[in-house]
């Protein structure tokens, strides 16, 4: 059992309307020593009886033992979702909405517990799980509850949209509960049923969400949760009883899924990797842009698909901007995710830390200059990486082209808007982009020529359930969120 004091919490104004403030000043979180799968509305043992530990990446201590689903478990989960589809797809839309509203409210009521669990299992700072992740999770269910009885307006000109059937949903570890909400809420709103596989390192909040479904008396089998590693994900997406695959994760696995679904009748959406540009013009409000760059790359330890990991500075402001960025970076507090003053938490896994460290080495080997924050010691156990930026980065360098998925920024320069656009678009990815300037006309001109699914102007990393999210090029297929996201769950 863990206990955390929230008594003097601050609230991010962006999401404050979704905040629910239950009375107690401390929250206790129960974590069972073992978890089963959630199939047919019940927690059951896996047929293969294999298990793995989920650890707290800030301490390396095991939090719980999780079931690994095998082929028979996937068969059972898909069969349960198929059976439930008969009833759920015929449930009156207004009744479906009631379940989604109920789930959203219960998420708000259990928000503190969910935030703590998310930070313990995944390593993200409690301030972020509490003020960003969990409020957005509730918002996603509220938003989609409102759509249930308005689906005839979801796809222009298509007045009789129908659900697709059973949705196989596979999600990553960077926003575990938020990604579950992004997947489950629209699927259910449209009358589909779900089998969801969370990432191996962060299964706990998805399982807690299953408890919430039970509390809200969601009909059995409408959502099933199968835990396991990549092989479990592969078995799920390749299952013949699945009608739709929704995947969020790496481009590498996304390509494998696209290949395995080719030639089948499965509908597929893919939310994949990114190496997003953040462009700062000399006429931008510099202090505001520095803050934006900080949140673009160091939010959630840089484990963000749309992170602004390539910073393009107009040449004339490079030195001054880098000086201010370094000053700001050195103030970031790296450490215990459960401390409400922490800015940068733990790296999600030892494997991910190794990958990030190998990129740091590449950066140095390729001749870039590395600057890292914080003289203070990092905890002895756990997985930690100091916020880092590289200057003197060649556009062809590995650290400028490949997704690091850690707190590492590559700083480059440009002379003209034309050069900024060309360099920003010169990437196999196209998930997001940031533009910082005082001139509205420049914003529209640059944004219209950017090959990116999401473009932020004078801000970065802001999310809303009503706004579609997704990528160009190797960043994926389709959109999630908003009206566009619903289309992916309707025939
Ligand atoms: P990943 O290795 O692709 O894993 C994502 C999920 O797929 C996990 O649940 C994973 O299981 C599972 N998986 C692994 N191999 C599979 C296979 N052959 N078939 C089916 N499922 C399989 O990605 P990650 O390292 O967890 O996440 C980081 C990546 O996700 C980054 O590239 C990031 O940009 C991307 N991402 C994109 C978005 C977006 O919206 N575009 C959002 C968040 C993250 P296990 O982890 O349990 O092995
Ligand atoms: Mg964990």
Coordinates of C-alpha atoms and ligand atoms in Angstrom, one line a residue:
X1 CA 0.0 0.0 0.0
X2 CA 1.3 3.5 -0.9
X3 CA 0.3 6.8 0.5
X4 CA 0.9 10.2 -1.0
X5 CA 0.1 13.7 0.3
X6 CA -1.8 15.9 -2.2
X7 CA -2.8 18.6 0.2
X8 CA -1.0 21.5 -1.5
X9 CA -1.5 20.5 -5.1
X10 CA -1.6 22.9 -8.0
X11 CA -3.8 22.5 -10.9
X12 CA -2.9 23.0 -14.5
X13 CA -5.4 25.6 -15.8
X14 CA -5.6 23.8 -19.2
X15 CA -7.4 20.8 -17.8
X16 CA -8.9 22.4 -14.6
X17 CA -12.5 22.0 -15.8
X18 CA -12.0 18.2 -15.8
X19 CA -10.6 18.2 -12.3
X20 CA -12.7 16.6 -9.6
X21 CA -11.6 17.4 -6.1
X22 CA -12.6 14.6 -3.6
X23 CA -12.2 15.6 0.0
X24 CA -9.4 13.4 1.5
X25 CA -6.0 14.9 1.6
X26 CA -4.2 11.6 1.4
X27 CA -4.9 8.7 -0.9
X28 CA -4.2 5.0 -0.3
X29 CA -3.6 2.8 -3.3
X30 CA -4.0 -0.9 -3.0
X31 CA -2.0 -3.1 -5.4
X32 CA -2.7 -6.8 -5.4
X33 CA 0.2 -9.1 -5.4
X34 CA -1.1 -10.9 -8.5
X35 CA -3.5 -9.9 -11.3
X36 CA -5.4 -12.1 -13.8
X37 CA -6.9 -11.2 -17.1
X38 CA -10.2 -9.4 -17.5
X39 CA -12.4 -11.5 -19.7
X40 CA -16.2 -11.6 -19.8
X41 CA -16.5 -9.1 -17.0
X42 CA -14.4 -11.1 -14.6
X43 CA -10.8 -11.4 -13.6
X44 CA -9.6 -14.9 -14.5
X45 CA -6.4 -16.8 -14.4
X46 CA -4.5 -17.1 -17.7
X47 CA -4.7 -20.5 -19.3
X48 CA -0.9 -20.8 -19.8
X49 CA -0.3 -19.7 -16.1
X50 CA 2.8 -17.8 -17.1
X51 CA 3.4 -14.6 -15.3
X52 CA 5.8 -11.6 -15.3
X53 CA 6.5 -8.8 -12.8
X54 CA 5.7 -5.2 -13.3
X55 CA 8.2 -3.0 -11.5
X56 CA 8.4 0.6 -10.3
X57 CA 11.0 2.1 -12.6
X58 CA 12.0 4.6 -9.9
X59 CA 13.0 1.9 -7.4
X60 CA 13.3 -1.3 -9.5
X61 CA 11.0 -3.0 -6.9
X62 CA 8.3 -5.3 -8.2
X63 CA 4.8 -4.0 -7.7
X64 CA 2.8 -7.0 -8.8
X65 CA 2.8 -10.2 -10.8
X66 CA 0.8 -10.0 -14.0
X67 CA -0.6 -12.8 -16.2
X68 CA 0.8 -13.5 -19.6
X69 CA -2.0 -14.3 -22.1
X70 CA -1.4 -17.1 -24.5
X71 CA -3.3 -18.1 -27.7
X72 CA -6.2 -19.8 -25.7
X73 CA -6.6 -16.6 -23.6
X74 CA -6.8 -14.5 -26.7
X75 CA -9.4 -16.9 -28.2
X76 CA -11.5 -16.6 -25.0
X77 CA -11.2 -12.8 -24.9
X78 CA -12.2 -12.4 -28.6
X79 CA -15.1 -14.9 -28.2
X80 CA -16.3 -12.9 -25.2
X81 CA -16.1 -9.7 -27.2
X82 CA -18.0 -11.3 -30.1
X83 CA -20.7 -12.5 -27.9
X84 CA -21.1 -9.1 -26.2
X85 CA -21.2 -7.4 -29.6
X86 CA -24.6 -8.9 -30.3
X87 CA -26.1 -7.0 -27.3
X88 CA -23.9 -3.9 -27.2
X89 CA -24.3 -3.1 -30.9
X90 CA -28.1 -3.2 -30.4
X91 CA -28.1 -1.2 -27.1
X92 CA -29.9 2.1 -27.6
X93 CA -27.3 4.8 -28.2
X94 CA -28.6 6.9 -25.3
X95 CA -28.1 3.8 -23.0
X96 CA -24.6 3.4 -24.2
X97 CA -24.0 7.0 -23.4
X98 CA -25.1 6.4 -19.8
X99 CA -22.4 3.8 -19.3
X100 CA -19.7 6.1 -20.7
X101 CA -20.8 9.0 -18.5
X102 CA -20.8 6.7 -15.5
X103 CA -17.3 5.5 -16.4
X104 CA -16.1 9.1 -16.8
X105 CA -17.5 10.1 -13.4
X106 CA -16.0 7.1 -11.7
X107 CA -12.6 7.9 -13.2
X108 CA -12.9 11.4 -11.7
X109 CA -13.8 10.0 -8.3
X110 CA -10.9 7.6 -8.4
X111 CA -8.5 10.1 -10.0
X112 CA -6.0 10.4 -7.3
X113 CA -5.6 6.7 -6.9
X114 CA -5.2 6.3 -10.7
X115 CA -2.6 9.1 -10.8
X116 CA -0.5 7.5 -8.1
X117 CA -0.7 4.1 -9.7
X118 CA 0.2 5.6 -13.1
X119 CA 3.3 7.3 -11.6
X120 CA 4.4 4.2 -9.7
X121 CA 4.1 1.8 -12.5
X122 CA 5.4 4.0 -15.3
X123 CA 7.7 6.6 -13.7
X124 CA 6.0 9.8 -14.8
X125 CA 5.9 12.8 -12.3
X126 CA 2.7 12.8 -10.2
X127 CA 2.1 16.3 -11.2
X128 CA 1.7 15.2 -14.8
X129 CA -0.4 12.1 -14.1
X130 CA -2.7 14.1 -11.8
X131 CA -3.1 17.3 -13.8
X132 CA -2.8 16.1 -17.4
X133 CA -3.2 12.3 -17.9
X134 CA -6.1 11.4 -15.6
X135 CA -8.2 14.6 -16.3
X136 CA -7.8 13.9 -20.1
X137 CA -8.8 10.2 -19.5
X138 CA -12.1 11.4 -18.0
X139 CA -12.5 14.0 -20.7
X140 CA -12.2 11.4 -23.4
X141 CA -15.1 9.3 -21.9
X142 CA -17.2 12.4 -21.4
X143 CA -16.6 13.6 -25.0
X144 CA -17.5 10.2 -26.5
X145 CA -20.5 9.7 -24.3
X146 CA -21.9 12.8 -26.0
X147 CA -21.4 11.3 -29.4
X148 CA -23.3 8.0 -28.8
X149 CA -26.6 9.3 -30.1
X150 CA -25.2 11.7 -32.7
X151 CA -23.2 9.3 -34.8
X152 CA -25.3 10.1 -37.9
X153 CA -23.3 13.4 -38.0
X154 CA -19.9 11.8 -37.5
X155 CA -19.2 11.1 -41.2
X156 CA -20.5 13.7 -43.6
X157 CA -23.1 12.4 -46.0
X158 CA -23.2 9.0 -44.2
X159 CA -26.5 8.9 -42.3
X160 CA -26.6 5.3 -41.2
X161 CA -23.1 4.4 -39.7
X162 CA -22.8 1.0 -38.0
X163 CA -20.3 -0.4 -35.7
X164 CA -17.5 -2.6 -37.0
X165 CA -17.5 -5.5 -34.5
X166 CA -14.6 -6.6 -32.3
X167 CA -11.7 -4.1 -32.0
X168 CA -8.2 -5.4 -31.1
X169 CA -6.4 -2.5 -29.4
X170 CA -2.7 -2.5 -28.6
X171 CA -1.2 0.4 -26.6
X172 CA 2.3 1.6 -25.5
X173 CA 3.7 2.5 -22.0
X174 CA 4.1 6.2 -22.2
X175 CA 0.5 7.3 -21.5
X176 CA -1.0 3.9 -20.4
X177 CA -4.4 5.0 -19.1
X178 CA -4.8 7.9 -21.6
X179 CA -4.0 5.6 -24.5
X180 CA -6.5 3.0 -23.2
X181 CA -9.2 5.8 -23.0
X182 CA -8.3 7.0 -26.6
X183 CA -9.0 3.5 -27.8
X184 CA -11.9 2.3 -25.7
X185 CA -14.1 5.4 -25.5
X186 CA -14.7 5.9 -29.3
X187 CA -15.0 2.1 -29.9
X188 CA -17.7 1.8 -27.3
X189 CA -19.5 5.0 -28.3
X190 CA -19.9 3.6 -31.8
X191 CA -21.3 0.2 -30.5
X192 CA -18.1 -1.9 -30.9
X193 CA -16.6 -4.2 -28.4
X194 CA -13.0 -4.4 -27.4
X195 CA -10.0 -6.6 -26.5
X196 CA -7.2 -4.3 -25.3
X197 CA -3.6 -5.2 -24.6
X198 CA -1.7 -2.7 -22.4
X199 CA 2.2 -2.6 -22.6
X200 CA 4.1 -5.1 -20.6
X201 CA 5.7 -2.5 -18.3
X202 CA 2.5 -0.6 -17.5
X203 CA -0.5 -2.9 -17.1
X204 CA -1.8 -1.8 -13.7
X205 CA -4.0 1.2 -14.6
X206 CA -5.7 -0.7 -17.5
X207 CA -6.6 -3.4 -14.9
X208 CA -7.8 -0.8 -12.5
X209 CA -10.0 0.6 -15.3
X210 CA -11.4 -2.9 -15.6
X211 CA -12.5 -2.6 -12.0
X212 CA -14.2 0.6 -12.9
X213 CA -16.1 -1.1 -15.7
X214 CA -17.3 -3.7 -13.2
X215 CA -18.4 -0.9 -10.8
X216 CA -20.3 0.8 -13.6
X217 CA -21.9 -2.6 -14.5
X218 CA -20.7 -2.3 -18.1
X219 CA -22.2 -5.5 -19.7
X220 CA -19.9 -8.5 -19.6
X221 CA -17.4 -8.9 -22.4
X222 CA -17.9 -5.4 -23.9
X223 CA -14.3 -4.6 -22.8
X224 CA -11.7 -7.4 -22.2
X225 CA -8.2 -6.8 -21.1
X226 CA -5.4 -9.2 -21.9
X227 CA -2.0 -8.6 -20.4
X228 CA 1.3 -9.8 -21.9
X229 CA 4.2 -8.8 -24.0
X230 CA 4.7 -8.3 -27.8
X231 CA 3.7 -11.9 -28.6
X232 CA 0.3 -11.4 -26.9
X233 CA -0.2 -8.3 -29.0
X234 CA 0.7 -10.2 -32.2
X235 CA -1.7 -13.0 -31.4
X236 CA -4.5 -10.5 -30.8
X237 CA -4.1 -8.4 -33.9
X238 CA -3.7 -11.6 -36.1
X239 CA -6.8 -13.2 -34.6
X240 CA -9.4 -14.1 -37.2
X241 CA -12.3 -13.0 -35.0
X242 CA -11.1 -9.4 -35.0
X243 CA -12.7 -6.8 -37.3
X244 CA -10.6 -3.7 -36.5
X245 CA -7.1 -3.2 -35.3
X246 CA -6.1 0.0 -33.5
X247 CA -2.4 0.2 -32.6
X248 CA -0.3 2.8 -30.9
X249 CA 3.4 2.2 -30.7
X250 CA 6.6 2.1 -32.7
X251 CA 6.7 2.5 -36.5
X252 CA 8.6 -0.8 -36.6
X253 CA 5.8 -2.8 -35.0
X254 CA 3.2 -0.7 -36.9
X255 CA 4.7 -1.9 -40.2
X256 CA 4.6 -5.5 -39.0
X257 CA 0.9 -5.1 -38.2
X258 CA 0.1 -3.4 -41.5
X259 CA 1.7 -6.4 -43.3
X260 CA -0.1 -9.0 -41.2
X261 CA -3.5 -7.3 -41.8
X262 CA -2.9 -6.8 -45.5
X263 CA -5.3 -8.9 -47.6
X264 CA -7.8 -9.4 -44.7
X265 CA -11.0 -7.5 -44.2
X266 CA -9.7 -5.9 -40.9
X267 CA -9.8 -2.1 -40.7
X268 CA -6.5 -0.7 -39.3
X269 CA -5.5 2.5 -37.7
X270 CA -1.9 3.1 -36.7
X271 CA -0.5 5.8 -34.4
X272 CA 3.3 5.5 -34.7
X273 CA 6.5 7.3 -34.0
X274 CA 7.7 10.9 -34.5
X275 CA 10.7 13.2 -34.7
X276 CA 8.8 16.5 -34.5
X277 CA 10.2 19.9 -35.4
X278 CA 9.8 22.9 -33.1
X279 CA 10.6 26.1 -35.1
X280 CA 11.4 29.3 -33.3
X281 CA 11.6 32.6 -35.3
X282 CA 13.6 35.6 -34.0
X283 CA 10.3 37.6 -33.6
X284 CA 8.8 35.1 -31.1
X285 CA 8.3 35.9 -27.4
X286 CA 11.5 34.3 -26.4
X287 CA 10.8 33.4 -22.7
X288 CA 7.5 31.9 -23.7
X289 CA 9.2 29.9 -26.5
X290 CA 11.8 28.6 -24.0
X291 CA 9.0 27.3 -21.8
X292 CA 7.3 25.8 -24.8
X293 CA 10.6 24.0 -25.8
X294 CA 11.0 22.7 -22.2
X295 CA 7.5 21.2 -22.2
X296 CA 7.9 20.0 -25.8
X297 CA 10.8 17.7 -25.0
X298 CA 11.0 17.2 -21.2
X299 CA 7.3 16.5 -20.5
X300 CA 6.9 12.9 -19.5
X301 CA 10.8 12.3 -19.8
X302 CA 10.4 12.8 -23.5
X303 CA 8.5 9.6 -23.8
X304 CA 6.0 11.4 -26.1
X305 CA 5.3 10.4 -29.7
X306 CA 4.7 14.0 -30.7
X307 CA 7.7 15.4 -28.6
X308 CA 9.3 18.4 -30.1
X309 CA 12.7 16.7 -30.4
X310 CA 14.2 18.7 -33.2
X311 CA 14.5 22.4 -32.3
X312 CA 15.1 24.8 -35.2
X313 CA 16.3 28.2 -34.1
X314 CA 16.6 31.2 -36.4
X315 CA 20.3 31.8 -36.6
X316 CA 20.3 35.3 -35.1
X317 CA 18.8 34.1 -31.8
X318 CA 20.7 30.8 -31.5
X319 CA 23.2 31.8 -28.8
X320 CA 20.8 33.8 -26.6
X321 CA 18.1 31.1 -26.9
X322 CA 20.5 28.3 -26.0
X323 CA 21.8 30.3 -23.0
X324 CA 18.3 30.8 -21.7
X325 CA 17.3 27.2 -22.4
X326 CA 20.3 25.9 -20.5
X327 CA 19.5 28.2 -17.5
X328 CA 15.9 26.9 -17.5
X329 CA 17.0 23.2 -18.0
X330 CA 19.3 23.4 -15.0
X331 CA 16.3 24.3 -12.8
X332 CA 14.4 21.1 -13.6
X333 CA 14.1 18.7 -10.8
X334 CA 14.7 15.1 -11.7
X335 CA 13.7 12.4 -9.2
X336 CA 11.0 10.6 -7.3
X337 CA 7.9 10.6 -9.5
X338 CA 5.6 10.7 -6.4
X339 CA 7.1 13.9 -5.2
X340 CA 4.8 16.7 -6.4
X341 CA 7.8 19.0 -7.0
X342 CA 9.4 16.6 -9.5
X343 CA 9.6 17.9 -13.1
X344 CA 11.2 14.8 -14.7
X345 CA 10.6 11.3 -13.4
X346 CA 12.1 7.9 -14.1
X347 CA 12.7 6.4 -17.5
X348 CA 10.1 3.7 -18.0
X349 CA 12.4 0.7 -18.2
X350 CA 16.0 -0.4 -18.1
X351 CA 15.7 -1.3 -21.8
X352 CA 14.5 2.2 -22.8
X353 CA 17.3 3.8 -20.7
X354 CA 19.9 1.7 -22.6
X355 CA 18.5 2.8 -25.9
X356 CA 18.6 6.5 -24.8
X357 CA 22.1 6.2 -23.5
X358 CA 23.2 4.6 -26.8
X359 CA 21.8 7.7 -28.6
X360 CA 23.7 10.0 -26.2
X361 CA 26.9 8.2 -27.2
X362 CA 26.0 8.5 -30.9
X363 CA 25.5 12.2 -30.5
X364 CA 29.0 12.7 -28.9
X365 CA 30.6 10.4 -31.4
X366 CA 29.0 12.3 -34.3
X367 CA 30.6 15.5 -33.0
X368 CA 27.7 17.3 -31.5
X369 CA 28.1 19.2 -28.2
X370 CA 26.1 17.7 -25.2
X371 CA 24.7 19.8 -22.4
X372 CA 23.0 18.0 -19.4
X373 CA 21.1 19.4 -16.4
X374 CA 21.4 19.0 -12.7
X375 CA 24.6 18.6 -10.7
X376 CA 22.7 16.9 -8.0
X377 CA 22.9 13.2 -7.6
X378 CA 20.3 10.9 -9.0
X379 CA 18.8 8.1 -6.9
X380 CA 21.0 5.0 -6.7
X381 CA 18.3 2.6 -7.9
X382 CA 15.9 3.1 -10.7
X383 CA 16.3 4.3 -14.3
X384 CA 17.3 7.9 -14.8
X385 CA 18.4 10.2 -17.6
X386 CA 19.3 13.8 -17.1
X387 CA 17.5 16.3 -19.4
X388 CA 19.9 16.8 -22.3
X389 CA 20.3 18.9 -25.4
X390 CA 22.8 18.7 -28.2
X391 CA 24.0 21.7 -30.2
X392 CA 26.1 21.7 -33.4
X393 CA 24.0 18.9 -34.7
X394 CA 24.3 18.0 -38.4
X395 CA 20.9 17.4 -40.0
X396 CA 22.1 14.0 -41.2
X397 CA 23.1 12.9 -37.6
X398 CA 21.4 9.9 -36.0
X399 CA 20.2 12.1 -33.1
X400 CA 18.6 14.5 -35.6
X401 CA 16.8 11.8 -37.6
X402 CA 15.8 8.9 -35.3
X403 CA 13.2 8.8 -32.6
X404 CA 15.0 8.6 -29.2
X405 CA 11.9 8.6 -27.1
X406 CA 13.7 10.2 -24.1
X407 CA 14.6 13.6 -22.7
X408 CA 17.1 14.5 -25.5
X409 CA 16.8 17.5 -27.7
X410 CA 18.7 18.2 -31.0
X411 CA 19.2 21.9 -31.6
X412 CA 19.7 23.1 -35.2
X413 CA 19.4 26.5 -37.0
X414 CA 17.9 28.0 -40.1
X415 CA 18.3 31.3 -42.0
X416 CA 15.1 31.8 -43.9
X417 CA 11.5 30.5 -43.5
X418 CA 12.0 28.5 -46.6
X419 CA 14.9 26.7 -45.1
X420 CA 13.0 26.1 -41.9
X421 CA 10.1 24.4 -43.8
X422 CA 12.5 22.3 -45.8
X423 CA 14.5 21.1 -42.8
X424 CA 11.4 20.5 -40.7
X425 CA 9.7 18.4 -43.4
X426 CA 12.9 16.5 -44.1
X427 CA 12.0 13.4 -42.0
X428 CA 10.4 10.1 -42.5
X429 CA 7.9 11.1 -39.8
X430 CA 5.2 13.7 -39.7
X431 CA 3.3 13.6 -36.4
X432 CA 3.5 17.1 -35.0
X433 CA 5.2 20.5 -35.3
X434 CA 5.5 23.7 -33.4
X435 CA 5.8 27.2 -34.7
X436 CA 6.9 30.2 -32.5
X437 CA 6.4 33.7 -34.0
X438 CA 4.7 37.0 -33.3
X439 CA 3.3 37.2 -36.9
X440 CA 0.0 35.6 -37.6
X441 CA 0.6 35.5 -41.3
X442 CA 3.8 33.6 -40.8
X443 CA 1.9 31.0 -38.7
X444 CA -0.6 30.3 -41.4
X445 CA 2.0 30.2 -44.2
X446 CA 4.4 27.9 -42.4
X447 CA 1.6 25.7 -41.0
X448 CA 0.0 25.2 -44.4
X449 CA 3.3 23.8 -45.7
X450 CA 4.2 21.6 -42.8
X451 CA 3.8 17.8 -43.3
X452 CA 2.5 17.1 -39.8
X453 CA -0.8 15.9 -38.5
X454 CA -0.9 18.2 -35.5
X455 CA 0.6 21.8 -35.5
X456 CA 0.9 23.9 -32.4
X457 CA 1.4 27.6 -32.7
X458 CA 3.1 29.4 -29.8
X459 CA 2.3 26.4 -27.6
X460 CA 3.2 22.7 -27.6
X461 CA 1.9 19.3 -26.3
X462 CA -1.7 20.5 -25.7
X463 CA -4.4 17.8 -26.2
X464 CA -8.2 17.8 -26.4
X465 CA -10.6 14.9 -27.0
X466 CA -12.4 17.0 -29.6
X467 CA -9.3 17.5 -31.7
X468 CA -8.1 14.8 -34.1
X469 CA -4.6 13.5 -33.6
X470 CA -2.5 11.4 -36.0
X471 CA 0.4 11.5 -38.4
X472 CA 1.6 11.9 -42.0
X473 CA 4.2 9.5 -43.6
X474 CA 5.7 6.9 -41.2
X475 CA 3.9 8.4 -38.2
X476 CA 0.7 6.4 -39.0
X477 CA -2.6 5.9 -40.6
X478 CA -5.9 7.5 -39.6
X479 CA -6.8 9.9 -36.8
X480 CA -7.9 9.5 -33.1
X481 CA -10.1 12.0 -31.3
X482 CA -12.8 14.3 -32.6
X483 CA -15.2 13.5 -35.4
X484 CA -12.3 12.1 -37.5
X485 CA -11.5 9.5 -34.9
X486 CA -15.1 8.2 -34.8
X487 CA -15.0 7.4 -38.5
X488 CA -12.3 4.8 -37.8
X489 CA -14.9 2.8 -35.7
X490 CA -17.8 3.0 -38.0
X491 CA -18.7 1.0 -41.2
Ligands
LIG1 P1 6.2 -0.9 -29.3 O1 7.4 -1.6 -29.0 O2 5.8 -0.8 -30.8 O3 5.0 -1.4 -28.5 C1 3.7 -0.9 -28.5 C2 2.7 -2.0 -28.1 O4 2.8 -3.1 -29.1 C3 3.1 -2.7 -26.8 O5 1.9 -3.1 -26.1 C4 3.8 -3.9 -27.2 O6 3.9 -4.9 -26.3 C5 3.0 -4.3 -28.5 N1 3.8 -5.1 -29.4 C6 5.1 -5.4 -29.5 N2 5.3 -6.2 -30.6 C7 4.1 -6.5 -31.2 C8 3.7 -7.2 -32.3 N3 4.6 -7.9 -33.1 N4 2.4 -7.3 -32.6 C9 1.5 -6.6 -31.9 N5 1.8 -5.9 -30.8 C10 3.1 -5.8 -30.4 O7 6.3 0.6 -28.9 P2 6.7 1.1 -27.4 O8 8.2 1.1 -27.4 O9 6.0 0.5 -26.4 O10 6.2 2.6 -27.5 C11 7.0 3.7 -28.0 C12 6.6 4.0 -29.4 O11 5.2 4.3 -29.5 C13 7.3 5.2 -29.9 O12 7.7 5.0 -31.2 C14 6.2 6.3 -29.9 O13 6.4 7.3 -30.8 C15 5.0 5.5 -30.2 N6 3.8 6.2 -29.8 C16 3.0 6.8 -30.7 C17 1.8 7.5 -30.3 C18 0.9 8.1 -31.3 O14 -0.2 8.5 -31.0 N7 1.4 8.3 -32.6 C19 1.5 7.6 -29.0 C20 2.4 7.0 -28.0 C21 3.5 6.3 -28.5 P3 5.0 -4.9 -25.1 O15 5.4 -3.5 -24.8 O16 4.2 -5.4 -23.9 O17 6.1 -5.8 -25.5
LIG2 MG1 6.0 -0.8 -14.4

